[in-house]
Structures are given as structure tokens and as C-alpha cells.
Amino acid sequence: MLQLSINFFEKKIPSVIKLLISPMLTVFISTFLLFTIVGPVGRELSNYITGGLVYISTEFGMIGYMIFAGLQQIIVITGLHHILNAAEAQLIATTGRDFLNPLMSVALISQGGAVIGYYLLHRKDKKVAEIALPSFVSILFGISEPAIFGVNLKHKFPLVAGCIAGAIAGAFVYIFKLTSLGFGATAIPGLSIIDPANNGYINYIIVHLIGIFAGIVLCYFIGKVKTKKTIEEVKTEIKENKNIEEISLIPPVNGEVKDVSQSSDQTFASKAMGDGILVNPIDEVFVAPADAKVELVFPTKHAIGLTLKDGSQILIHCGINTVTMNGEGFETYVEEGQEVKQGDKLVKMDLKKVQEAGHSTQTLIIVNEVGQGSKVIVDANSKTPIIIKKA
């Protein structure tokens, strides 16, 4: 809303008085809307959500707790989880306790267990360790996004395993009658606000251990079943990969190409997600940079995961923080499991809508995993800025 006001006045107000008038009108209108529309609507929405969650917990008991803990991290993916803070505040104001906080905490820690489970499946892969272990540390301090977007959502089955583990741990939250005296802190920091009644501290630790170990076990065994292949399939795959000496990736959209280290998003710039490039797009339609299989289409349509012919995996992430747009301004042309050729249309991003929402249109093309025996060569000045070749 604030960004829309700024953009409107920047276009309409003459340059001579823009510096004085534009900020004043922007703040005035935004404040007026906040107190007359956004605030009251938000308060009523908070009341309905709080009432609904309390109803689920009281009427459905353990099942209600399991549903919430199982699905909470899915809400995090959409970016809508922030509204739950208002619901928690309302719960504390009316009941003096917050039963949502422990549920969100076990939902989060269970995704951490799934990350460790995935790491155990690929413990010989240094790249997996570089992503999974730091992500788990972040989980311990209440931050799940690196684990969700770096591992679990990307590979799907760890996310499912984490959700199931969260539901299991949520059942024990109900059994132990765990509540918090505040909100905003989960995992290890959450110990500071847990209600000590009924051995609260000990039970808090127990339910988190349940979530971690359930996540590890479920992810490990689901992964084992998923990755099991027949001898014939393995032989065919090895034969095909041996014939692929080099894969050249073209930029998926026209625009200025730079090394990913120059990204405004520090997670991508640090190359924690992998090496690659960024493009400042001048067109809106993004195409496949190479022949590939579509492994993942994010629910918010802002990112697509591809698997190349040699087994390498790449991520095309359109815009910075565009996950919060919940798909608005994006259109996808492909679905998961689909085979695409280099140059086939993948997704369309409305550059104007992204900018009006206050986000950068900077797009990242990241090589998350490299096929066995291959290496990544990045040259932002080349017509094929990313090359994956046999080492």
C-alpha cells in the first residue's frame, strides 16, 4: 500500500515540489487507510482466526492440534503465517495463554528433523551438508525458511515427512497441555516463554525431540523408498549420463546478466544455494535455459526447479521476496513432471506489478546440485553464462 502511494505521487507530482509534497501525502493517505480500513479489518480478521483456531482446539481436541501442527509450515511457504501473530496476541489477551506457539514450534522443529533425514540420505555429498546443516542450525533458533526453500520444498518428500512429524509432535503438545505465556519465540528461544505448569519445560523438550526424530525417521525411509531403482534403470541412467560431456545454459530472459555474487539477496549472493547468475529482466516471459524436466513449480509460481539431462538441478527464482505476492503477477506455462526443450516458455512475471509491490525483479538462475563427476563454470559475459561439464 505504501509503495503504491509512493509510485502514484512520484508520477503525478511535478519534480519541483515532489521532494516536499510526495512523502507528506504518502504518509497521510497511508495513515488514514491504516486507521479507517486496514486496522479495523485486520482486527476483525484476527478475531475470526482466533475464534476458529480456538474452536478447532476445543472441539476437535488432539485432531485439531495435529492438523494445525501438520499444516503450519505450509502456511509459512505462502507468507501468510505473519497474521497468526495477531491471533496469538488475542489469545494471550483473552485467556492469558497461547496454545499456538508450542504447535508452531514443533511444526518448525519437525522440518528440521526432515532436513537431517535428507542429509543422512546424502551424507557423502558435501553440497548437501553445506546447505542442510546450517539450515538445521537456523531451525533451532526459530528460522525455517532456509530449510524449507533450500531442501524440503525443493525435494518435496522431506516437506511431507516434516509435516507428518509435526502432526505427531502436535498430538503430544495436546497430551501434555503445553501452552506459552508469550509469543514470537520458537524452538530453543521458545523455552523462555513456555508455561512451566505441568512440567512445561521438560515436556517442551520432549515434544521437540519427538518432532526431530520423527522427521529424521520419516524422511530417511520415505527417501529410501523414493530413490530405490532397479538395476536396469541405474544402468540406463549411467549410460545416458556418460554420453553427456557438457551442458550449456542460456539466460532464461533478455536483460543484463551478472554473477550471482552481485545479487541484492544475501542468501543467493553468498552462494549458499549454489553458483549461478542473475538477470535484470527487460522481458516478462522466462524460458528453459536447457533441455530439462520440470521437477518443481512453486505454489506461488515465482520459482521453478529443473533437472537437466546429466542429473544437475537448477532453480529459476523470479524476483526478490516475490513469494509474498502469492502468485499475483505470475503465470506458469508448465507443470511438474513435464519435459521441456531449451527455449520453451516456463513462466511469465508481470514486471510492473512486482515493482508496484515494492520488490526487485532481479531473477536468479542457481545450480543447486551438479551431476556426478561434473563441475559448474560461470561467465556472466558469455552467451551461455552457465556451463556444466565433466570434470
PDB file of N, CA and C in Angstrom, residues 129-201:
ATOM      1  N   ALA A 129      25.558 -31.219   2.649  1.00  0.00           N
ATOM      2  CA  ALA A 129      25.968 -30.865   4.010  1.00  0.00           C
ATOM      3  C   ALA A 129      26.064 -29.359   4.178  1.00  0.00           C
ATOM      4  N   GLU A 130      26.576 -28.675   3.147  1.00  0.00           N
ATOM      5  CA  GLU A 130      26.741 -27.223   3.213  1.00  0.00           C
ATOM      6  C   GLU A 130      25.415 -26.499   3.334  1.00  0.00           C
ATOM      7  N   ILE A 131      24.362 -27.098   2.782  1.00  0.00           N
ATOM      8  CA  ILE A 131      23.036 -26.467   2.842  1.00  0.00           C
ATOM      9  C   ILE A 131      22.231 -26.970   4.033  1.00  0.00           C
ATOM     10  N   ALA A 132      22.219 -28.300   4.228  1.00  0.00           N
ATOM     11  CA  ALA A 132      21.343 -28.905   5.232  1.00  0.00           C
ATOM     12  C   ALA A 132      21.753 -28.571   6.662  1.00  0.00           C
ATOM     13  N   LEU A 133      23.020 -28.678   6.989  1.00  0.00           N
ATOM     14  CA  LEU A 133      23.447 -28.485   8.384  1.00  0.00           C
ATOM     15  C   LEU A 133      23.254 -27.047   8.864  1.00  0.00           C
ATOM     16  N   PRO A 134      23.656 -26.027   8.094  1.00  0.00           N
ATOM     17  CA  PRO A 134      23.360 -24.655   8.529  1.00  0.00           C
ATOM     18  C   PRO A 134      21.855 -24.387   8.613  1.00  0.00           C
ATOM     19  N   SER A 135      21.084 -25.013   7.717  1.00  0.00           N
ATOM     20  CA  SER A 135      19.627 -24.832   7.754  1.00  0.00           C
ATOM     21  C   SER A 135      19.047 -25.383   9.047  1.00  0.00           C
ATOM     22  N   PHE A 136      19.583 -26.524   9.493  1.00  0.00           N
ATOM     23  CA  PHE A 136      19.104 -27.110  10.748  1.00  0.00           C
ATOM     24  C   PHE A 136      19.450 -26.214  11.934  1.00  0.00           C
ATOM     25  N   VAL A 137      20.631 -25.615  11.906  1.00  0.00           N
ATOM     26  CA  VAL A 137      21.012 -24.683  12.984  1.00  0.00           C
ATOM     27  C   VAL A 137      20.037 -23.499  13.027  1.00  0.00           C
ATOM     28  N   SER A 138      19.664 -22.993  11.854  1.00  0.00           N
ATOM     29  CA  SER A 138      18.679 -21.899  11.803  1.00  0.00           C
ATOM     30  C   SER A 138      17.347 -22.333  12.395  1.00  0.00           C
ATOM     31  N   ILE A 139      16.945 -23.573  12.109  1.00  0.00           N
ATOM     32  CA  ILE A 139      15.707 -24.126  12.666  1.00  0.00           C
ATOM     33  C   ILE A 139      15.746 -24.074  14.187  1.00  0.00           C
ATOM     34  N   LEU A 140      16.874 -24.426  14.781  1.00  0.00           N
ATOM     35  CA  LEU A 140      16.997 -24.459  16.240  1.00  0.00           C
ATOM     36  C   LEU A 140      16.736 -23.096  16.868  1.00  0.00           C
ATOM     37  N   PHE A 141      16.909 -22.050  16.074  1.00  0.00           N
ATOM     38  CA  PHE A 141      16.690 -20.700  16.591  1.00  0.00           C
ATOM     39  C   PHE A 141      15.439 -20.050  15.988  1.00  0.00           C
ATOM     40  N   GLY A 142      14.551 -20.899  15.457  1.00  0.00           N
ATOM     41  CA  GLY A 142      13.232 -20.429  15.061  1.00  0.00           C
ATOM     42  C   GLY A 142      13.090 -19.926  13.645  1.00  0.00           C
ATOM     43  N   ILE A 143      14.067 -20.186  12.768  1.00  0.00           N
ATOM     44  CA  ILE A 143      14.004 -19.701  11.387  1.00  0.00           C
ATOM     45  C   ILE A 143      13.965 -20.908  10.448  1.00  0.00           C
ATOM     46  N   SER A 144      12.837 -21.106   9.772  1.00  0.00           N
ATOM     47  CA  SER A 144      12.670 -22.314   8.960  1.00  0.00           C
ATOM     48  C   SER A 144      12.868 -22.095   7.467  1.00  0.00           C
ATOM     49  N   GLU A 145      12.888 -20.833   7.006  1.00  0.00           N
ATOM     50  CA  GLU A 145      12.937 -20.579   5.568  1.00  0.00           C
ATOM     51  C   GLU A 145      14.137 -21.216   4.859  1.00  0.00           C
ATOM     52  N   PRO A 146      15.380 -21.152   5.401  1.00  0.00           N
ATOM     53  CA  PRO A 146      16.496 -21.812   4.704  1.00  0.00           C
ATOM     54  C   PRO A 146      16.266 -23.307   4.510  1.00  0.00           C
ATOM     55  N   ALA A 147      15.704 -23.960   5.522  1.00  0.00           N
ATOM     56  CA  ALA A 147      15.446 -25.403   5.424  1.00  0.00           C
ATOM     57  C   ALA A 147      14.311 -25.687   4.442  1.00  0.00           C
ATOM     58  N   ILE A 148      13.251 -24.883   4.520  1.00  0.00           N
ATOM     59  CA  ILE A 148      12.088 -25.109   3.659  1.00  0.00           C
ATOM     60  C   ILE A 148      12.460 -24.912   2.193  1.00  0.00           C
ATOM     61  N   PHE A 149      13.030 -23.744   1.876  1.00  0.00           N
ATOM     62  CA  PHE A 149      13.288 -23.423   0.479  1.00  0.00           C
ATOM     63  C   PHE A 149      14.600 -24.018  -0.037  1.00  0.00           C
ATOM     64  N   GLY A 150      15.545 -24.291   0.864  1.00  0.00           N
ATOM     65  CA  GLY A 150      16.819 -24.844   0.430  1.00  0.00           C
ATOM     66  C   GLY A 150      16.812 -26.350   0.265  1.00  0.00           C
ATOM     67  N   VAL A 151      15.955 -27.052   1.027  1.00  0.00           N
ATOM     68  CA  VAL A 151      15.970 -28.518   0.998  1.00  0.00           C
ATOM     69  C   VAL A 151      14.565 -29.100   0.838  1.00  0.00           C
ATOM     70  N   ASN A 152      13.700 -28.854   1.813  1.00  0.00           N
ATOM     71  CA  ASN A 152      12.464 -29.619   1.916  1.00  0.00           C
ATOM     72  C   ASN A 152      11.490 -29.409   0.768  1.00  0.00           C
ATOM     73  N   LEU A 153      11.179 -28.153   0.455  1.00  0.00           N
ATOM     74  CA  LEU A 153      10.242 -27.894  -0.632  1.00  0.00           C
ATOM     75  C   LEU A 153      10.843 -28.279  -1.976  1.00  0.00           C
ATOM     76  N   LYS A 154      12.125 -28.080  -2.098  1.00  0.00           N
ATOM     77  CA  LYS A 154      12.812 -28.402  -3.350  1.00  0.00           C
ATOM     78  C   LYS A 154      12.710 -29.884  -3.681  1.00  0.00           C
ATOM     79  N   HIS A 155      12.836 -30.738  -2.669  1.00  0.00           N
ATOM     80  CA  HIS A 155      12.816 -32.183  -2.897  1.00  0.00           C
ATOM     81  C   HIS A 155      11.461 -32.829  -2.545  1.00  0.00           C
ATOM     82  N   LYS A 156      10.535 -32.053  -2.046  1.00  0.00           N
ATOM     83  CA  LYS A 156       9.147 -32.446  -1.790  1.00  0.00           C
ATOM     84  C   LYS A 156       8.984 -33.445  -0.651  1.00  0.00           C
ATOM     85  N   PHE A 157       9.568 -34.646  -0.782  1.00  0.00           N
ATOM     86  CA  PHE A 157       9.293 -35.663   0.234  1.00  0.00           C
ATOM     87  C   PHE A 157       9.802 -35.271   1.629  1.00  0.00           C
ATOM     88  N   PRO A 158      10.902 -34.490   1.781  1.00  0.00           N
ATOM     89  CA  PRO A 158      11.258 -34.036   3.134  1.00  0.00           C
ATOM     90  C   PRO A 158      10.193 -33.107   3.736  1.00  0.00           C
ATOM     91  N   LEU A 159       9.554 -32.302   2.878  1.00  0.00           N
ATOM     92  CA  LEU A 159       8.487 -31.426   3.365  1.00  0.00           C
ATOM     93  C   LEU A 159       7.314 -32.244   3.878  1.00  0.00           C
ATOM     94  N   VAL A 160       6.939 -33.271   3.127  1.00  0.00           N
ATOM     95  CA  VAL A 160       5.842 -34.155   3.542  1.00  0.00           C
ATOM     96  C   VAL A 160       6.201 -34.851   4.853  1.00  0.00           C
ATOM     97  N   ALA A 161       7.427 -35.358   4.926  1.00  0.00           N
ATOM     98  CA  ALA A 161       7.874 -36.034   6.143  1.00  0.00           C
ATOM     99  C   ALA A 161       7.836 -35.088   7.335  1.00  0.00           C
ATOM    100  N   GLY A 162       8.279 -33.844   7.129  1.00  0.00           N
ATOM    101  CA  GLY A 162       8.266 -32.857   8.201  1.00  0.00           C
ATOM    102  C   GLY A 162       6.861 -32.522   8.663  1.00  0.00           C
ATOM    103  N   CYS A 163       5.918 -32.455   7.719  1.00  0.00           N
ATOM    104  CA  CYS A 163       4.521 -32.158   8.079  1.00  0.00           C
ATOM    105  C   CYS A 163       3.906 -33.296   8.894  1.00  0.00           C
ATOM    106  N   ILE A 164       4.180 -34.528   8.487  1.00  0.00           N
ATOM    107  CA  ILE A 164       3.657 -35.682   9.237  1.00  0.00           C
ATOM    108  C   ILE A 164       4.263 -35.713  10.637  1.00  0.00           C
ATOM    109  N   ALA A 165       5.586 -35.472  10.718  1.00  0.00           N
ATOM    110  CA  ALA A 165       6.256 -35.441  12.017  1.00  0.00           C
ATOM    111  C   ALA A 165       5.700 -34.324  12.893  1.00  0.00           C
ATOM    112  N   GLY A 166       5.391 -33.180  12.277  1.00  0.00           N
ATOM    113  CA  GLY A 166       4.801 -32.070  13.019  1.00  0.00           C
ATOM    114  C   GLY A 166       3.455 -32.435  13.605  1.00  0.00           C
ATOM    115  N   ALA A 167       2.654 -33.174  12.819  1.00  0.00           N
ATOM    116  CA  ALA A 167       1.347 -33.613  13.314  1.00  0.00           C
ATOM    117  C   ALA A 167       1.500 -34.567  14.495  1.00  0.00           C
ATOM    118  N   ILE A 168       2.494 -35.459  14.410  1.00  0.00           N
ATOM    119  CA  ILE A 168       2.743 -36.393  15.516  1.00  0.00           C
ATOM    120  C   ILE A 168       3.145 -35.632  16.781  1.00  0.00           C
ATOM    121  N   ALA A 169       4.070 -34.687  16.628  1.00  0.00           N
ATOM    122  CA  ALA A 169       4.504 -33.897  17.777  1.00  0.00           C
ATOM    123  C   ALA A 169       3.363 -33.037  18.319  1.00  0.00           C
ATOM    124  N   GLY A 170       2.485 -32.569  17.400  1.00  0.00           N
ATOM    125  CA  GLY A 170       1.333 -31.767  17.827  1.00  0.00           C
ATOM    126  C   GLY A 170       0.397 -32.545  18.728  1.00  0.00           C
ATOM    127  N   ALA A 171       0.289 -33.855  18.484  1.00  0.00           N
ATOM    128  CA  ALA A 171      -0.551 -34.691  19.345  1.00  0.00           C
ATOM    129  C   ALA A 171      -0.015 -34.696  20.774  1.00  0.00           C
ATOM    130  N   PHE A 172       1.302 -34.709  20.930  1.00  0.00           N
ATOM    131  CA  PHE A 172       1.894 -34.708  22.268  1.00  0.00           C
ATOM    132  C   PHE A 172       1.804 -33.336  22.928  1.00  0.00           C
ATOM    133  N   VAL A 173       1.774 -32.283  22.114  1.00  0.00           N
ATOM    134  CA  VAL A 173       1.519 -30.958  22.684  1.00  0.00           C
ATOM    135  C   VAL A 173       0.147 -30.951  23.367  1.00  0.00           C
ATOM    136  N   TYR A 174      -0.811 -31.591  22.718  1.00  0.00           N
ATOM    137  CA  TYR A 174      -2.158 -31.691  23.296  1.00  0.00           C
ATOM    138  C   TYR A 174      -2.151 -32.555  24.553  1.00  0.00           C
ATOM    139  N   ILE A 175      -1.473 -33.701  24.484  1.00  0.00           N
ATOM    140  CA  ILE A 175      -1.442 -34.620  25.624  1.00  0.00           C
ATOM    141  C   ILE A 175      -0.810 -33.958  26.846  1.00  0.00           C
ATOM    142  N   PHE A 176       0.281 -33.209  26.614  1.00  0.00           N
ATOM    143  CA  PHE A 176       0.993 -32.561  27.716  1.00  0.00           C
ATOM    144  C   PHE A 176       0.375 -31.217  28.120  1.00  0.00           C
ATOM    145  N   LYS A 177      -0.651 -30.770  27.346  1.00  0.00           N
ATOM    146  CA  LYS A 177      -1.321 -29.490  27.625  1.00  0.00           C
ATOM    147  C   LYS A 177      -0.319 -28.330  27.661  1.00  0.00           C
ATOM    148  N   LEU A 178       0.569 -28.299  26.693  1.00  0.00           N
ATOM    149  CA  LEU A 178       1.594 -27.256  26.626  1.00  0.00           C
ATOM    150  C   LEU A 178       1.006 -25.939  26.144  1.00  0.00           C
ATOM    151  N   THR A 179       1.361 -24.869  26.797  1.00  0.00           N
ATOM    152  CA  THR A 179       0.997 -23.524  26.362  1.00  0.00           C
ATOM    153  C   THR A 179       2.174 -22.593  26.625  1.00  0.00           C
ATOM    154  N   SER A 180       2.105 -21.402  26.044  1.00  0.00           N
ATOM    155  CA  SER A 180       3.140 -20.390  26.258  1.00  0.00           C
ATOM    156  C   SER A 180       2.540 -19.173  26.939  1.00  0.00           C
ATOM    157  N   LEU A 181       3.409 -18.418  27.598  1.00  0.00           N
ATOM    158  CA  LEU A 181       2.995 -17.178  28.256  1.00  0.00           C
ATOM    159  C   LEU A 181       3.218 -15.972  27.348  1.00  0.00           C
ATOM    160  N   GLY A 182       3.815 -16.203  26.199  1.00  0.00           N
ATOM    161  CA  GLY A 182       4.062 -15.136  25.238  1.00  0.00           C
ATOM    162  C   GLY A 182       4.136 -15.733  23.852  1.00  0.00           C
ATOM    163  N   PHE A 183       4.565 -14.933  22.880  1.00  0.00           N
ATOM    164  CA  PHE A 183       4.691 -15.452  21.517  1.00  0.00           C
ATOM    165  C   PHE A 183       5.864 -14.762  20.828  1.00  0.00           C
ATOM    166  N   GLY A 184       6.230 -15.277  19.660  1.00  0.00           N
ATOM    167  CA  GLY A 184       7.325 -14.687  18.901  1.00  0.00           C
ATOM    168  C   GLY A 184       8.615 -15.457  18.982  1.00  0.00           C
ATOM    169  N   ALA A 185       8.709 -16.416  19.888  1.00  0.00           N
ATOM    170  CA  ALA A 185       9.927 -17.223  20.025  1.00  0.00           C
ATOM    171  C   ALA A 185       9.564 -18.694  19.949  1.00  0.00           C
ATOM    172  N   THR A 186      10.297 -19.423  19.122  1.00  0.00           N
ATOM    173  CA  THR A 186      10.059 -20.859  18.989  1.00  0.00           C
ATOM    174  C   THR A 186      11.382 -21.612  19.113  1.00  0.00           C
ATOM    175  N   ALA A 187      11.301 -22.941  19.077  1.00  0.00           N
ATOM    176  CA  ALA A 187      12.475 -23.807  19.197  1.00  0.00           C
ATOM    177  C   ALA A 187      13.229 -23.492  20.493  1.00  0.00           C
ATOM    178  N   ILE A 188      14.559 -23.338  20.443  1.00  0.00           N
ATOM    179  CA  ILE A 188      15.333 -23.100  21.661  1.00  0.00           C
ATOM    180  C   ILE A 188      14.926 -21.800  22.362  1.00  0.00           C
ATOM    181  N   PRO A 189      14.813 -20.672  21.657  1.00  0.00           N
ATOM    182  CA  PRO A 189      14.374 -19.439  22.331  1.00  0.00           C
ATOM    183  C   PRO A 189      12.987 -19.565  22.950  1.00  0.00           C
ATOM    184  N   GLY A 190      12.159 -20.475  22.432  1.00  0.00           N
ATOM    185  CA  GLY A 190      10.803 -20.645  22.953  1.00  0.00           C
ATOM    186  C   GLY A 190      10.751 -21.127  24.389  1.00  0.00           C
ATOM    187  N   LEU A 191      11.852 -21.719  24.874  1.00  0.00           N
ATOM    188  CA  LEU A 191      11.909 -22.153  26.276  1.00  0.00           C
ATOM    189  C   LEU A 191      11.689 -20.997  27.237  1.00  0.00           C
ATOM    190  N   SER A 192      12.049 -19.791  26.792  1.00  0.00           N
ATOM    191  CA  SER A 192      11.964 -18.629  27.678  1.00  0.00           C
ATOM    192  C   SER A 192      10.531 -18.190  27.946  1.00  0.00           C
ATOM    193  N   ILE A 193       9.586 -18.618  27.098  1.00  0.00           N
ATOM    194  CA  ILE A 193       8.206 -18.159  27.270  1.00  0.00           C
ATOM    195  C   ILE A 193       7.228 -19.301  27.522  1.00  0.00           C
ATOM    196  N   ILE A 194       7.729 -20.533  27.636  1.00  0.00           N
ATOM    197  CA  ILE A 194       6.825 -21.660  27.841  1.00  0.00           C
ATOM    198  C   ILE A 194       6.217 -21.595  29.239  1.00  0.00           C
ATOM    199  N   ASP A 195       4.975 -22.011  29.368  1.00  0.00           N
ATOM    200  CA  ASP A 195       4.308 -22.062  30.658  1.00  0.00           C
ATOM    201  C   ASP A 195       4.895 -23.226  31.465  1.00  0.00           C
ATOM    202  N   PRO A 196       5.495 -22.967  32.626  1.00  0.00           N
ATOM    203  CA  PRO A 196       6.139 -24.035  33.394  1.00  0.00           C
ATOM    204  C   PRO A 196       5.166 -25.007  34.061  1.00  0.00           C
ATOM    205  N   ALA A 197       3.873 -24.686  34.037  1.00  0.00           N
ATOM    206  CA  ALA A 197       2.891 -25.568  34.681  1.00  0.00           C
ATOM    207  C   ALA A 197       2.915 -26.952  34.047  1.00  0.00           C
ATOM    208  N   ASN A 198       2.624 -27.987  34.840  1.00  0.00           N
ATOM    209  CA  ASN A 198       2.568 -29.380  34.378  1.00  0.00           C
ATOM    210  C   ASN A 198       3.898 -29.826  33.737  1.00  0.00           C
ATOM    211  N   ASN A 199       5.013 -29.499  34.403  1.00  0.00           N
ATOM    212  CA  ASN A 199       6.346 -29.853  33.898  1.00  0.00           C
ATOM    213  C   ASN A 199       6.571 -29.303  32.496  1.00  0.00           C
ATOM    214  N   GLY A 200       6.171 -28.052  32.302  1.00  0.00           N
ATOM    215  CA  GLY A 200       6.203 -27.446  30.974  1.00  0.00           C
ATOM    216  C   GLY A 200       7.545 -27.486  30.291  1.00  0.00           C
ATOM    217  N   TYR A 201       8.621 -27.185  31.018  1.00  0.00           N
ATOM    218  CA  TYR A 201       9.946 -27.132  30.399  1.00  0.00           C
ATOM    219  C   TYR A 201      10.377 -28.512  29.894  1.00  0.00           C
TER     220      TYR A 201
END
